[in-house]
PDB file of C-alpha atoms in Angstrom:
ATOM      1  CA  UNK O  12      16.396  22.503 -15.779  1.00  0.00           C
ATOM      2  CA  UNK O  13      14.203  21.198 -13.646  1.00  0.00           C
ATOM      3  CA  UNK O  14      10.584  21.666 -14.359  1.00  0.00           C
ATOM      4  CA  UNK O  15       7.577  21.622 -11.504  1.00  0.00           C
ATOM      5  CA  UNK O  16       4.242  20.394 -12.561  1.00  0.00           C
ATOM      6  CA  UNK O  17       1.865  22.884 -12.390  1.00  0.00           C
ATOM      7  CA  UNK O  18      -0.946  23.925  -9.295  1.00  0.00           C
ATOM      8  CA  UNK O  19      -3.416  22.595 -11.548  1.00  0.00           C
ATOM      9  CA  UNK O  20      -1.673  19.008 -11.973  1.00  0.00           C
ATOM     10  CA  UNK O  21      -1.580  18.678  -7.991  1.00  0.00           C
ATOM     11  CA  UNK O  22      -4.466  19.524  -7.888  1.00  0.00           C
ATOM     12  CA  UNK O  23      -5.548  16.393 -10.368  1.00  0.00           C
ATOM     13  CA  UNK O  24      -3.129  14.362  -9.437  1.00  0.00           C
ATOM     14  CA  UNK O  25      -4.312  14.140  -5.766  1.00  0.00           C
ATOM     15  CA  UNK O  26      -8.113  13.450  -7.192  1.00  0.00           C
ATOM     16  CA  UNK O  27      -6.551  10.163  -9.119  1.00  0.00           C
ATOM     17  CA  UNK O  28      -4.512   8.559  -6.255  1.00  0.00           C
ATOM     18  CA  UNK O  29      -7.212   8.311  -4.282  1.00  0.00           C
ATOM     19  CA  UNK O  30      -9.971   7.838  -6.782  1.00  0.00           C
ATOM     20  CA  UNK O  31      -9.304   4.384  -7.916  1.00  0.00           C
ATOM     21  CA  UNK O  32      -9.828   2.778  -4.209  1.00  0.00           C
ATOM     22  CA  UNK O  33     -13.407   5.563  -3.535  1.00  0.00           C
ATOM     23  CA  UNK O  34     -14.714   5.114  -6.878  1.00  0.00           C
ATOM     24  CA  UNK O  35     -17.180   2.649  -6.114  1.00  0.00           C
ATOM     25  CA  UNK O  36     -18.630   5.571  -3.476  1.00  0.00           C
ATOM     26  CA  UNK O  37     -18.301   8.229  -5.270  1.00  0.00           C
ATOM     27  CA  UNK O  38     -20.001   6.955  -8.518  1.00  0.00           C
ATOM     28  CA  UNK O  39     -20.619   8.642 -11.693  1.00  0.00           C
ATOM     29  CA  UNK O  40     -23.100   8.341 -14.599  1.00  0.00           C
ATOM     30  CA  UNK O  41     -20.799   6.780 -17.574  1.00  0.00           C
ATOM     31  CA  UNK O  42     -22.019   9.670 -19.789  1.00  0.00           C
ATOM     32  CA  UNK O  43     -20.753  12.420 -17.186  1.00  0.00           C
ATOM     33  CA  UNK O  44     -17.200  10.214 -17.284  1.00  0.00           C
ATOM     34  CA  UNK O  45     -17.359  10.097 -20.895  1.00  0.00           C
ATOM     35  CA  UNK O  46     -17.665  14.227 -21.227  1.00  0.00           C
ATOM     36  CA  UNK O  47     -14.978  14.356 -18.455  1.00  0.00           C
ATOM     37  CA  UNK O  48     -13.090  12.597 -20.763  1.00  0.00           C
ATOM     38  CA  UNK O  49     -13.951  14.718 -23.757  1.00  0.00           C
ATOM     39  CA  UNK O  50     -13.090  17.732 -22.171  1.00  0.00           C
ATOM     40  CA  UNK O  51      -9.647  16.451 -21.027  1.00  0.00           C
ATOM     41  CA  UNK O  52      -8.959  15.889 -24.936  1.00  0.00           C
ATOM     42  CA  UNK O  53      -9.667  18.909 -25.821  1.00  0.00           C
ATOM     43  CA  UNK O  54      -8.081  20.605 -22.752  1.00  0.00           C
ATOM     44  CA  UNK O  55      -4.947  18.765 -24.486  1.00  0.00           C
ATOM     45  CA  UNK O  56      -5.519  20.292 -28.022  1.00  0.00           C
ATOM     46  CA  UNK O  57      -5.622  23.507 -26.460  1.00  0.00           C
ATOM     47  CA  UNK O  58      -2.633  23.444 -24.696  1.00  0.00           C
ATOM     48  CA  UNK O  59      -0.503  22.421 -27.725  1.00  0.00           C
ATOM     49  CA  UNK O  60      -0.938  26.505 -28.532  1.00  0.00           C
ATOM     50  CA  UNK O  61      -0.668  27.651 -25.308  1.00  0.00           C
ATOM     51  CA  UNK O  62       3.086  29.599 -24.413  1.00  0.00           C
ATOM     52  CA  UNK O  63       3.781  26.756 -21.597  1.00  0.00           C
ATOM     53  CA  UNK O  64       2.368  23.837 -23.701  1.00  0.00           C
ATOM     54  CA  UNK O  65       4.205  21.244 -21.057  1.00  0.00           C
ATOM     55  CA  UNK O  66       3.231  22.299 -18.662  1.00  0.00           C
ATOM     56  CA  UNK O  67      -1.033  22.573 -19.445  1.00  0.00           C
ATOM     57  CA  UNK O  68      -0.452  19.587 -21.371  1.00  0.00           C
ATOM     58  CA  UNK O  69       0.911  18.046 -18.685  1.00  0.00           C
ATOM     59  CA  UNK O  70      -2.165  19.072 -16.228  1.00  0.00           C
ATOM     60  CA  UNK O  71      -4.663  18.011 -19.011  1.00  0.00           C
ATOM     61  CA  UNK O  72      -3.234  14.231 -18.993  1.00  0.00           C
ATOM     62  CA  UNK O  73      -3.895  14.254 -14.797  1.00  0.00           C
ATOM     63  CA  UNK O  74      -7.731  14.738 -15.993  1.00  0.00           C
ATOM     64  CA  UNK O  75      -7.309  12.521 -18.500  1.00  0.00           C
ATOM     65  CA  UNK O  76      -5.707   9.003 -16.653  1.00  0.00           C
ATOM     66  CA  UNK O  77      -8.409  10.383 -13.835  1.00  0.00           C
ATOM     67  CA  UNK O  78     -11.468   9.743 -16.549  1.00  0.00           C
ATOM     68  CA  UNK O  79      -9.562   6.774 -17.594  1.00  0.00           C
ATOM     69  CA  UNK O  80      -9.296   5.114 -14.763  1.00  0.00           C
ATOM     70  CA  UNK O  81     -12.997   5.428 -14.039  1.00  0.00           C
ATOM     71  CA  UNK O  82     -13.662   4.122 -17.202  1.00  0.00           C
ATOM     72  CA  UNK O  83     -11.930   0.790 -16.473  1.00  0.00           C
ATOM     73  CA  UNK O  84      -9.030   1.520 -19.017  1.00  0.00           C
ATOM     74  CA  UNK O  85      -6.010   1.014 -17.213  1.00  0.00           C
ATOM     75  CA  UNK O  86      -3.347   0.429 -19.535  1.00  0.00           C
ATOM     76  CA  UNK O  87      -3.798   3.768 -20.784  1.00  0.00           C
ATOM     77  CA  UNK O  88      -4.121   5.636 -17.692  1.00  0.00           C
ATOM     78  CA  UNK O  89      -0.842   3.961 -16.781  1.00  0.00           C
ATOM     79  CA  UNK O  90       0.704   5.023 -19.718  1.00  0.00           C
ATOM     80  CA  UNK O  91       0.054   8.378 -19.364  1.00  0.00           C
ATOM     81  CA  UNK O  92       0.845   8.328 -15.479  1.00  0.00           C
ATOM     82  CA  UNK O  93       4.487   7.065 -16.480  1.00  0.00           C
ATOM     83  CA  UNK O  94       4.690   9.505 -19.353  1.00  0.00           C
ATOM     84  CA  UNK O  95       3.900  12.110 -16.851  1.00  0.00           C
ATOM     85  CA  UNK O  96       7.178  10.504 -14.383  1.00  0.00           C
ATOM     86  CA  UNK O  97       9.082  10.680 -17.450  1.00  0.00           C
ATOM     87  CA  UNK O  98       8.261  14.865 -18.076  1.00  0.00           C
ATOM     88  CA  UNK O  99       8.936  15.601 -14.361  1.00  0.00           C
ATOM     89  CA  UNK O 100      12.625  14.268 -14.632  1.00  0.00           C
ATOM     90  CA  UNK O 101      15.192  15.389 -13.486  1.00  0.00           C
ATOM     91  CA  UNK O 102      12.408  17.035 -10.386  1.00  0.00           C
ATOM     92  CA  UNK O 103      13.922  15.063  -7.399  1.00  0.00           C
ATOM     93  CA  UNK O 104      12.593  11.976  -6.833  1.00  0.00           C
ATOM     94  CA  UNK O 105      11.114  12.830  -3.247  1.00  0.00           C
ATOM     95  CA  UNK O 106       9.374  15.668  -4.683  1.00  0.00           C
ATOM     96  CA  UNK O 107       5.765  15.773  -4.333  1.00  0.00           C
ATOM     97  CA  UNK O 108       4.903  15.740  -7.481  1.00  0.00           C
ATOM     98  CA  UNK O 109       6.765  12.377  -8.076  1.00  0.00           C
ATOM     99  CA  UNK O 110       5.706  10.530  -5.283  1.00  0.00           C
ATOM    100  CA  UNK O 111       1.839  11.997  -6.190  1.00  0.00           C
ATOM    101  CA  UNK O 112       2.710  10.229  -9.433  1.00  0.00           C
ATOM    102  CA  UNK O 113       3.822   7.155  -7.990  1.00  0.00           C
ATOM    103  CA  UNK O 114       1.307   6.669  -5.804  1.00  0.00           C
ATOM    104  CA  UNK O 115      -1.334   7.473  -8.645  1.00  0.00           C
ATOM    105  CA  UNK O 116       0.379   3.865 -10.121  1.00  0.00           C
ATOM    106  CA  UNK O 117      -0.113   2.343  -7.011  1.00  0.00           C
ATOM    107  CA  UNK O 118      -3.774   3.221  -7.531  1.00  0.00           C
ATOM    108  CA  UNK O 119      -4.090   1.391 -10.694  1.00  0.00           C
ATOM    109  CA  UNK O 120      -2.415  -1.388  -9.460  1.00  0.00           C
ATOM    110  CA  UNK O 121      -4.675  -1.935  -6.736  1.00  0.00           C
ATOM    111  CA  UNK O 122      -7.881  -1.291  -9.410  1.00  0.00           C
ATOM    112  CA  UNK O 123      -6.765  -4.346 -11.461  1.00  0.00           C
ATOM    113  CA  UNK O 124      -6.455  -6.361  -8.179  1.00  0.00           C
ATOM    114  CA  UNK O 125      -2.663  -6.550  -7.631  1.00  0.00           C
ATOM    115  CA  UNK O 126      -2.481  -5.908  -4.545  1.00  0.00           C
ATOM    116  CA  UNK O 127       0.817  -6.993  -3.654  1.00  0.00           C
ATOM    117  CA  UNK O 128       2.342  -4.667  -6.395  1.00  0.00           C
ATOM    118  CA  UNK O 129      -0.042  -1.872  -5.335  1.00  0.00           C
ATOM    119  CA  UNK O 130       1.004  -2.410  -1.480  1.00  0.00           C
ATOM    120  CA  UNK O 131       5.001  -2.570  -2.224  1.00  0.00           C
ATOM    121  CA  UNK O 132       4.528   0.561  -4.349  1.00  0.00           C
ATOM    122  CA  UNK O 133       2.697   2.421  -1.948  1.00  0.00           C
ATOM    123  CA  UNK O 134       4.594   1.783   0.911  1.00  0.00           C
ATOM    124  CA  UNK O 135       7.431   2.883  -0.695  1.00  0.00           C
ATOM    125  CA  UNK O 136       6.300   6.484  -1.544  1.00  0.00           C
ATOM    126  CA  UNK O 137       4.972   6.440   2.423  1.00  0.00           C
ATOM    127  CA  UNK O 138       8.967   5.580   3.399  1.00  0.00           C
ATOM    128  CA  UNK O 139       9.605   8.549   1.035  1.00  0.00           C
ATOM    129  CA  UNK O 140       6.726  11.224   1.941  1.00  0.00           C
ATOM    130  CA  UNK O 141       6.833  10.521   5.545  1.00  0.00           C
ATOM    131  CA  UNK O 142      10.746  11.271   4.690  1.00  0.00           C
ATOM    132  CA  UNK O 143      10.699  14.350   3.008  1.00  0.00           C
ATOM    133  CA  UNK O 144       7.479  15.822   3.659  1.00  0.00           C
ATOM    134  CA  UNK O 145       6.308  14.649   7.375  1.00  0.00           C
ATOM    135  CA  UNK O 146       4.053  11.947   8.650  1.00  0.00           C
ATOM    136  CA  UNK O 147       1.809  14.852   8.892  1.00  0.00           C
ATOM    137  CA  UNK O 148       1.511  16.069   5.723  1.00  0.00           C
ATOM    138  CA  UNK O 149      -1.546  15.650   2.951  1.00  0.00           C
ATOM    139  CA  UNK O 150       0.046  13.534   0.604  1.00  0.00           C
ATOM    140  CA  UNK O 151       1.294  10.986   3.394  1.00  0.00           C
ATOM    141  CA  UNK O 152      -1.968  10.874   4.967  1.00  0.00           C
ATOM    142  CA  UNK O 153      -3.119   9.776   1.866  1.00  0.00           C
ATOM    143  CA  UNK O 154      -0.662   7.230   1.033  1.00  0.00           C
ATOM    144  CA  UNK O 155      -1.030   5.868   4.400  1.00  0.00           C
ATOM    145  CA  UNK O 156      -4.790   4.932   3.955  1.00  0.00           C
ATOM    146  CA  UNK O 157      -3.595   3.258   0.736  1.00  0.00           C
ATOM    147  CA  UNK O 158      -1.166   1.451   2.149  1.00  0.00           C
ATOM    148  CA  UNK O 159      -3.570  -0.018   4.940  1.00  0.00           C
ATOM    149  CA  UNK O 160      -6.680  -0.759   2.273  1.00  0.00           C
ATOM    150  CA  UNK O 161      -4.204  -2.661   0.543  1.00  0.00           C
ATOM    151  CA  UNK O 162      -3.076  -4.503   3.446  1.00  0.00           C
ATOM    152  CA  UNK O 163      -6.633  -5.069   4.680  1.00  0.00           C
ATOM    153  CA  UNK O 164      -7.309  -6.686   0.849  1.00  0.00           C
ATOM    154  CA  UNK O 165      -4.643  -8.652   1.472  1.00  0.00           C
ATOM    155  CA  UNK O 166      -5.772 -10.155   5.281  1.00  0.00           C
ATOM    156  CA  UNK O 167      -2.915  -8.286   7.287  1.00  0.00           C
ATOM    157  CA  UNK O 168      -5.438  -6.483   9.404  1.00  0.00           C
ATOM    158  CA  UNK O 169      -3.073  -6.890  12.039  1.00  0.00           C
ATOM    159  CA  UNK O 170      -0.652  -4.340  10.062  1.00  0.00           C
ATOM    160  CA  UNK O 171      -3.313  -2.333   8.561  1.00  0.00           C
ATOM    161  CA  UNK O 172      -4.826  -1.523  12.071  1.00  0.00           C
ATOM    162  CA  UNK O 173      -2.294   0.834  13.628  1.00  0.00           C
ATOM    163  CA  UNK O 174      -2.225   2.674  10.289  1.00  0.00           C
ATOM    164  CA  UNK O 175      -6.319   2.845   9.910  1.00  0.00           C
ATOM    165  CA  UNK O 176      -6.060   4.431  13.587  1.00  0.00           C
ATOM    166  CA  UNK O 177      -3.665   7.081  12.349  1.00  0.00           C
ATOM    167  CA  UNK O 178      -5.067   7.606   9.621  1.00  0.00           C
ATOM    168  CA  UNK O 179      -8.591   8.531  11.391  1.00  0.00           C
ATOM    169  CA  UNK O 180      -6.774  10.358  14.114  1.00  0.00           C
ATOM    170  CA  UNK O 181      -5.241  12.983  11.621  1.00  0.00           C
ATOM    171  CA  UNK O 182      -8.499  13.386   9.977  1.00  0.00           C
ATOM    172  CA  UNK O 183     -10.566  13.495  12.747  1.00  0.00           C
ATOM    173  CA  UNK O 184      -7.931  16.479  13.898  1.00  0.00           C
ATOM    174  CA  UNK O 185      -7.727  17.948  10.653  1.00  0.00           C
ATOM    175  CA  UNK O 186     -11.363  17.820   9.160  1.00  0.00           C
ATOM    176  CA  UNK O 187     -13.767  17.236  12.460  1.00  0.00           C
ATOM    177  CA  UNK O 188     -15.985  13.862  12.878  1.00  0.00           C
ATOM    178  CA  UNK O 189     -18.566  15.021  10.094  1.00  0.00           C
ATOM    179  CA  UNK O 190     -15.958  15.587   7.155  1.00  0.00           C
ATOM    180  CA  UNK O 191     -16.317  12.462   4.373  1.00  0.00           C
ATOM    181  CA  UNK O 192     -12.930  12.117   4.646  1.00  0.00           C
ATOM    182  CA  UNK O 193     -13.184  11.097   8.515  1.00  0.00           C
ATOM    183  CA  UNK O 194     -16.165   9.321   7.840  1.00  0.00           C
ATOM    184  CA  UNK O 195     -14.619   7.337   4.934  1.00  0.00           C
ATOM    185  CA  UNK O 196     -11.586   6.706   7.779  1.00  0.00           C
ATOM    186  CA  UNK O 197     -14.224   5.339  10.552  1.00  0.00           C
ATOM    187  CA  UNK O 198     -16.117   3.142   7.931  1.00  0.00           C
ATOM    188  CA  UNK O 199     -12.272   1.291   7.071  1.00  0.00           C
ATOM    189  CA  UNK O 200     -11.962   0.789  10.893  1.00  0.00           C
ATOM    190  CA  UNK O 201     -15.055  -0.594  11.450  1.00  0.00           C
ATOM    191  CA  UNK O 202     -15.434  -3.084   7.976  1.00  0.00           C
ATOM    192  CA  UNK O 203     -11.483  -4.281   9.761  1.00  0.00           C
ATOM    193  CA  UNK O 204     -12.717  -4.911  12.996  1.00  0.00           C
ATOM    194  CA  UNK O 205     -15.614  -6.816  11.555  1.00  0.00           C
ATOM    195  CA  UNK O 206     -12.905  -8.821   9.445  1.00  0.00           C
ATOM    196  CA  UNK O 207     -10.965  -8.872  13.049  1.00  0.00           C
ATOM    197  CA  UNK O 208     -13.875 -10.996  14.163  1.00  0.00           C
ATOM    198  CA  UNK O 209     -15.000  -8.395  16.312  1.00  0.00           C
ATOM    199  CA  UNK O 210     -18.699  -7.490  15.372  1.00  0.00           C
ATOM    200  CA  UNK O 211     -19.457  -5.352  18.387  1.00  0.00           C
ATOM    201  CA  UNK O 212     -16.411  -3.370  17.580  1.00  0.00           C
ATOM    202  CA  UNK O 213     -17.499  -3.309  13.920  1.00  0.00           C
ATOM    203  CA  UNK O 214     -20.497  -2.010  15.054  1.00  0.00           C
ATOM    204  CA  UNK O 215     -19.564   0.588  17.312  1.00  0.00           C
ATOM    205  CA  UNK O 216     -17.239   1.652  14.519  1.00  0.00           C
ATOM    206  CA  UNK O 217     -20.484   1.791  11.462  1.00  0.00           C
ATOM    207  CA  UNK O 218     -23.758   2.869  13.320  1.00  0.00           C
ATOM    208  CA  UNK O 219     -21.966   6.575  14.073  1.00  0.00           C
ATOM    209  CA  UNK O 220     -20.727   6.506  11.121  1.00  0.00           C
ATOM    210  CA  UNK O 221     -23.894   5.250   9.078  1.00  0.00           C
ATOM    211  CA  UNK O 222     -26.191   7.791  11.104  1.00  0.00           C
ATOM    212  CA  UNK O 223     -23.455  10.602   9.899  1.00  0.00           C
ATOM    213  CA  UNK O 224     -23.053  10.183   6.863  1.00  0.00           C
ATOM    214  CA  UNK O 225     -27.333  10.288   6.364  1.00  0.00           C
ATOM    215  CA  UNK O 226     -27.283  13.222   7.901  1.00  0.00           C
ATOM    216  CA  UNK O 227     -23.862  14.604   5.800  1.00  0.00           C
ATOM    217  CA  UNK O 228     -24.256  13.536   2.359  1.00  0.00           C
ATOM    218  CA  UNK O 229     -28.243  12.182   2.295  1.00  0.00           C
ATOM    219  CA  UNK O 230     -29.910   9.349   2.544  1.00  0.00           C
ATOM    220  CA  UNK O 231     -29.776   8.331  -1.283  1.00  0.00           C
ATOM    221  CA  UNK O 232     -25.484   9.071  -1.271  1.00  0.00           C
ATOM    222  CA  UNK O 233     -23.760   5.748  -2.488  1.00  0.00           C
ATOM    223  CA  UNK O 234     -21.688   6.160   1.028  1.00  0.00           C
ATOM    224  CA  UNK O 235     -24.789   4.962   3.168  1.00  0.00           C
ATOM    225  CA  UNK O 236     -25.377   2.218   0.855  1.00  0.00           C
ATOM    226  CA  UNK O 237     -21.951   1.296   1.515  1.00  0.00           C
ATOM    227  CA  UNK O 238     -22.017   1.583   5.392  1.00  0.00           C
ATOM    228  CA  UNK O 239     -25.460   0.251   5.186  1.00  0.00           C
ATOM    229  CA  UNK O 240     -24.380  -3.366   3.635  1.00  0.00           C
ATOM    230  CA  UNK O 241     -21.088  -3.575   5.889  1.00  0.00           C
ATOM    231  CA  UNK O 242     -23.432  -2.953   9.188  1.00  0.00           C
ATOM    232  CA  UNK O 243     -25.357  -5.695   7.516  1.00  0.00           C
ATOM    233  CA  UNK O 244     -22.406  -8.310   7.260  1.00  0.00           C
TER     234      UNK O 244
END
C-alpha cells in the first residue's frame, strides 16, 4: 500500500531543498545547528514507540539531513534523503513528496559544487512538477529558482534569465515586493544582470532591494550584507 509522508515531513522537506543554496543568508550559530541536530535524534528515538513509527520516523530524518546539511555533512544527509525515496515507494513518482525528495538531492549536489549534476537533477523534477502539479504551484516555484541558480553558477545567464523573471513575477504576485522570498528573487536578478555586464541594470535591480530588505529584516540581517557586497561588485 502506498504510504504518504506525513504534513510534518512536507513541511521539512520544503525547509531542506531550499536551504542548501540560502544557507549562507540565513546563518546559524554552530551550537544552535548542533541542538537542532540533537533534537532530531531524539525526535527519532521517540518515534520508534510511537503507533505510526514510519511515518514520525520518517519526518524526524527531514530535520535531521536539514541539520546535516548545515553542518557540511553531506554524505549523510544524502543517505538519509535516499533512504527517505526508498520508504515512499511505491507513492508515484510525480508525487510531491518524491519530487520534494528529489529536489532535496539536487540541493546537496549543488552544496558540494556539482553543479551540472545538481542542474540535470533539478530540471528534471521542474519537467515533472510543472507536469503534475502546475507551473504555478509551490514546489515548482521552488525548483525553478534552483534550476536558474544553478544555471547562473554555471555562466548560462542567458537560460537562467527568463526563469529568474518568473520566478520574481510569481513571488512578487504571491508574497508582495517586501516578502524575503521576493526580495531573495530581485537580489538573483540583479547579481545576473551584473554578471550580464549590465551594472546599471544590476543596480536598478540591488539598491530597492538593499533599501528593503534594511527596512524588512534590519540592518545587522546577513541578507543586507549580502546585497550590500553584490551592489559593491
Amino acid at each position: 500500500m502506498a504510504r504518504r509522508l506525513s504534513p510534518l515531513t512536507w513541511h521539512a522537506a520544503t525547509r531542506v531543498t531550499r536551504w542548501p543554496l540560502v544557507r549562507d543568508r540565513y546563518g546559524r550559530p554552530a551550537e544552535e545547528i548542533q541542538e537542532s541536530e540533537r533534537e532530531a535524534r531524539q525526535s527519532r528515538q521517540l518515534a520508534e514507540a510511537a503507533p505510526a513509527p514510519q511515518a514520525l520516523r520518517d519526518a524526524a530524518d527531514w530535520v535531521l539531513a536539514d541539520t546535516l546539511v548545515m553542518r557540511d555533512r553531506l554524505d549523510e544527509a544524502e543517505a538519509l534523503l535516499k533512504q527517505l525515496l526508498a520508504n515512499a515507494q511505491p507513492v508515484p513518482e510525480r508525487s510531491r513528496d518524491t519530487l520534494a525528495l528529489q529536489s532535496a538531492l539536487g540541493g546537496i549536489y549543488h552544496r558540494r559544487g556539482e553543479y551540472e549534476h545538481a542542474l540535470t537533477t533539478q530540471q528534471a523534477v521542474l519537467d515533472a512538477a510543472t507536469a503534475s502539479l502546475g507551473a504555478e504551484d509551490a514546489l515548482s516555484l521552488d525548483v525553478a529558482e534552483q534550476v536558474a541558480i544553478n544555471l547562473q553558477m554555471l555562466g548560462r545567464h542567458a537560460e537562467a534569465l527568463p526563469l529568474f523573471e518568473r520566478v520574481y513575477a510569481q513571488r512578487l504576485a504571491g508574497n508582495g515586493k517586501s516578502h524575503p522570498a521576493t526580495l531573495l528573487a530581485s537580489h538573483e536578478l540583479g547579481v545576473l544582470k551584473r554578471h550580464q555586464g549590465e551594472p546599471e541594470a544590476a543596480l536598478a535591480w540591488l539598491e530597492p532591494t538593499l533599501a528593503a530588505r534594511r527596512k524588512v529584516l534590519g540592518p545587522e540581517h546577513p541578507d543586507v550584507a549580502v546585497t550590500l557586497s553584490s551592489r559593491a561588485e
